[in-house]
mmCIF file of C-alpha atoms in Angstrom:
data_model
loop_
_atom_site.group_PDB
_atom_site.id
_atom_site.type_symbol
_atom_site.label_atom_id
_atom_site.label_comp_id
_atom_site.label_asym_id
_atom_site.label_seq_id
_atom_site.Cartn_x
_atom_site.Cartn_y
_atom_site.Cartn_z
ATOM 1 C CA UNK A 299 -16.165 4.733 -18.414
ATOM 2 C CA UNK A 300 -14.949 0.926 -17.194
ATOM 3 C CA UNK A 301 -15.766 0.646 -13.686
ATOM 4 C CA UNK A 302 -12.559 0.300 -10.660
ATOM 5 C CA UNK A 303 -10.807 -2.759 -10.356
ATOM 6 C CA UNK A 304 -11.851 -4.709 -6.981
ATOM 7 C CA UNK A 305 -9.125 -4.473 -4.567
ATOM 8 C CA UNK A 306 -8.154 -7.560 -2.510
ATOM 9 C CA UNK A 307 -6.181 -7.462 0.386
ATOM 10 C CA UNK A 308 -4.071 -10.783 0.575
ATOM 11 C CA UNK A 309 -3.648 -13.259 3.533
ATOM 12 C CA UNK A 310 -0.497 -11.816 4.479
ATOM 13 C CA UNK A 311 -1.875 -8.163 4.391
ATOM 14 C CA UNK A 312 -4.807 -8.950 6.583
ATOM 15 C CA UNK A 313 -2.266 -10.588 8.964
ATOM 16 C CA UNK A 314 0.017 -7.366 8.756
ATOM 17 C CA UNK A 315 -2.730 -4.822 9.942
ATOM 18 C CA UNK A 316 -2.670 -6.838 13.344
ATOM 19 C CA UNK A 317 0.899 -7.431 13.362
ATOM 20 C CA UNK A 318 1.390 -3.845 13.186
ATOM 21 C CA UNK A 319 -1.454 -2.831 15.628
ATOM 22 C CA UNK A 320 0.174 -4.848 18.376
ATOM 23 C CA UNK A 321 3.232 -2.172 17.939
ATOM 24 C CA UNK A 322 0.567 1.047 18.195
ATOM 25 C CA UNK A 323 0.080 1.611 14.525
ATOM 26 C CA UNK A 324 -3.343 1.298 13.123
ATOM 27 C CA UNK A 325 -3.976 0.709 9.179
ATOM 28 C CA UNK A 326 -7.247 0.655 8.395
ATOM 29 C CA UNK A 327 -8.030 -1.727 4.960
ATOM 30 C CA UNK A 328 -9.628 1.383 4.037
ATOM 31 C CA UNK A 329 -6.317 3.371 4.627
ATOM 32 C CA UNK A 330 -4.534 0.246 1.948
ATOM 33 C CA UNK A 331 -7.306 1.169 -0.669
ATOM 34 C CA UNK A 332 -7.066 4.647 -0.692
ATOM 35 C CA UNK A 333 -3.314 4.670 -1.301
ATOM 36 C CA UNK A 334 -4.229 2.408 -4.489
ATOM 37 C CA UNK A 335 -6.511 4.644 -5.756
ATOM 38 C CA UNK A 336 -4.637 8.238 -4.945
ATOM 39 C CA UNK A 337 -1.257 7.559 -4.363
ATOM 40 C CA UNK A 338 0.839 10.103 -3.610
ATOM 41 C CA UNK A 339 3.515 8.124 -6.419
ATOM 42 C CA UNK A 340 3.824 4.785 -7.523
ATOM 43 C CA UNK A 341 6.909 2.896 -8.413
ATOM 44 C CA UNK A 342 7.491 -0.122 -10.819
ATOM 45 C CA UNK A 343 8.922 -2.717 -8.034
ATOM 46 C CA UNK A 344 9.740 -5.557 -10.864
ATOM 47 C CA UNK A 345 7.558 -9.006 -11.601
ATOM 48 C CA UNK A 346 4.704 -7.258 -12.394
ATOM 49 C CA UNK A 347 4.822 -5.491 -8.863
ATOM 50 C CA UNK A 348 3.770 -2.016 -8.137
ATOM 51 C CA UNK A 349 4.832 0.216 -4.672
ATOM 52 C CA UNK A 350 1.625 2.945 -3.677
ATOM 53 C CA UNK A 351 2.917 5.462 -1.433
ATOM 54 C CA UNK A 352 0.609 7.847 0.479
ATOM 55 C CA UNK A 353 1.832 10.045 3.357
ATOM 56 C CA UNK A 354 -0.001 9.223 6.721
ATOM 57 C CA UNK A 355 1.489 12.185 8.620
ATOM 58 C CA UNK A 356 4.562 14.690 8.915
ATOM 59 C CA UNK A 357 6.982 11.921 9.173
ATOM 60 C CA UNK A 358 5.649 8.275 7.955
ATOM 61 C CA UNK A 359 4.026 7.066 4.598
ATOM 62 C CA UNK A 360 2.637 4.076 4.261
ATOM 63 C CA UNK A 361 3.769 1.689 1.097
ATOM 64 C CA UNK A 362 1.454 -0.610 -0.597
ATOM 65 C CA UNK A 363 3.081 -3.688 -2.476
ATOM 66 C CA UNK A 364 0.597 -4.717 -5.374
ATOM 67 C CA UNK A 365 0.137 -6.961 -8.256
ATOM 68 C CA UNK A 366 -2.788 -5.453 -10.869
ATOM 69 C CA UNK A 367 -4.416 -8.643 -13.073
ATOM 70 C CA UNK A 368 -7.131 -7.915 -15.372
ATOM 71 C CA UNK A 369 -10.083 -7.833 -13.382
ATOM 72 C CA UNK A 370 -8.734 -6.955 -10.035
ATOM 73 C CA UNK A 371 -5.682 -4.973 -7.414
ATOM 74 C CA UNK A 372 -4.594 -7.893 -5.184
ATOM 75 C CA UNK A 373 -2.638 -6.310 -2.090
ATOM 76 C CA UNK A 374 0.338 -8.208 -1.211
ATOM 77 C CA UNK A 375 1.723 -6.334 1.647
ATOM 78 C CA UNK A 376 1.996 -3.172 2.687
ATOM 79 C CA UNK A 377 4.195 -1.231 5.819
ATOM 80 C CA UNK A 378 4.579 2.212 7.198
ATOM 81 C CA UNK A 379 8.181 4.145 6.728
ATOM 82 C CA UNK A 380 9.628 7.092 6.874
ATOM 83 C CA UNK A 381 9.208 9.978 5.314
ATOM 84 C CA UNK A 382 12.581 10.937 4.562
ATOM 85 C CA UNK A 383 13.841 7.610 3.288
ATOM 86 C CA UNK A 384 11.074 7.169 0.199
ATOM 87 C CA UNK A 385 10.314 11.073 -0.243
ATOM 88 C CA UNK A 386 12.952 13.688 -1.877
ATOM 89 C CA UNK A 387 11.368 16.807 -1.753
#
């Protein structure tokens, strides 16, 4: 069994979590890593970019923009949305 990938939260991510507090919503890192590892679906965004998507309650998931490299998940943004725009069920 190979051991998890490191996840890295970019710049801009680190940035976002405060940008995003000062508007009321909180996103923990820890929050960002656990939609990596179990997503509720992932989606193939295009250069080499992957979309996590976890719900965070009735009516908002949060979406994690990725790139995976070969030793490590680097985080390159990530933002809260609505349920019923990403979700069809």
């Amino acid at each position: 069994m190979t051991a998890e990938k490191s996840i890295e939260l970019s710049q801009h991510a680190l940035l976002k979590i405060e940008v995003l507090a000062t508007h009321g919503i909180t996103i923990s890192p820890e929050i960002i890593i656990e939609t990596i590892r179990s997503p509720d679906k992932v989606e193939f965004s295009g250069g080499e970019k992957y979309i996590a998507q976890k719900r965070l309650n009735e009516t908002l998931v949060l979406r994690v923009v990725y790139r995976e490299y070969a030793d490590r998940i680097l985080v390159i943004t990530h933002y809260p949305g609505r349920r019923s725009r990403y979700e069809t069920d």
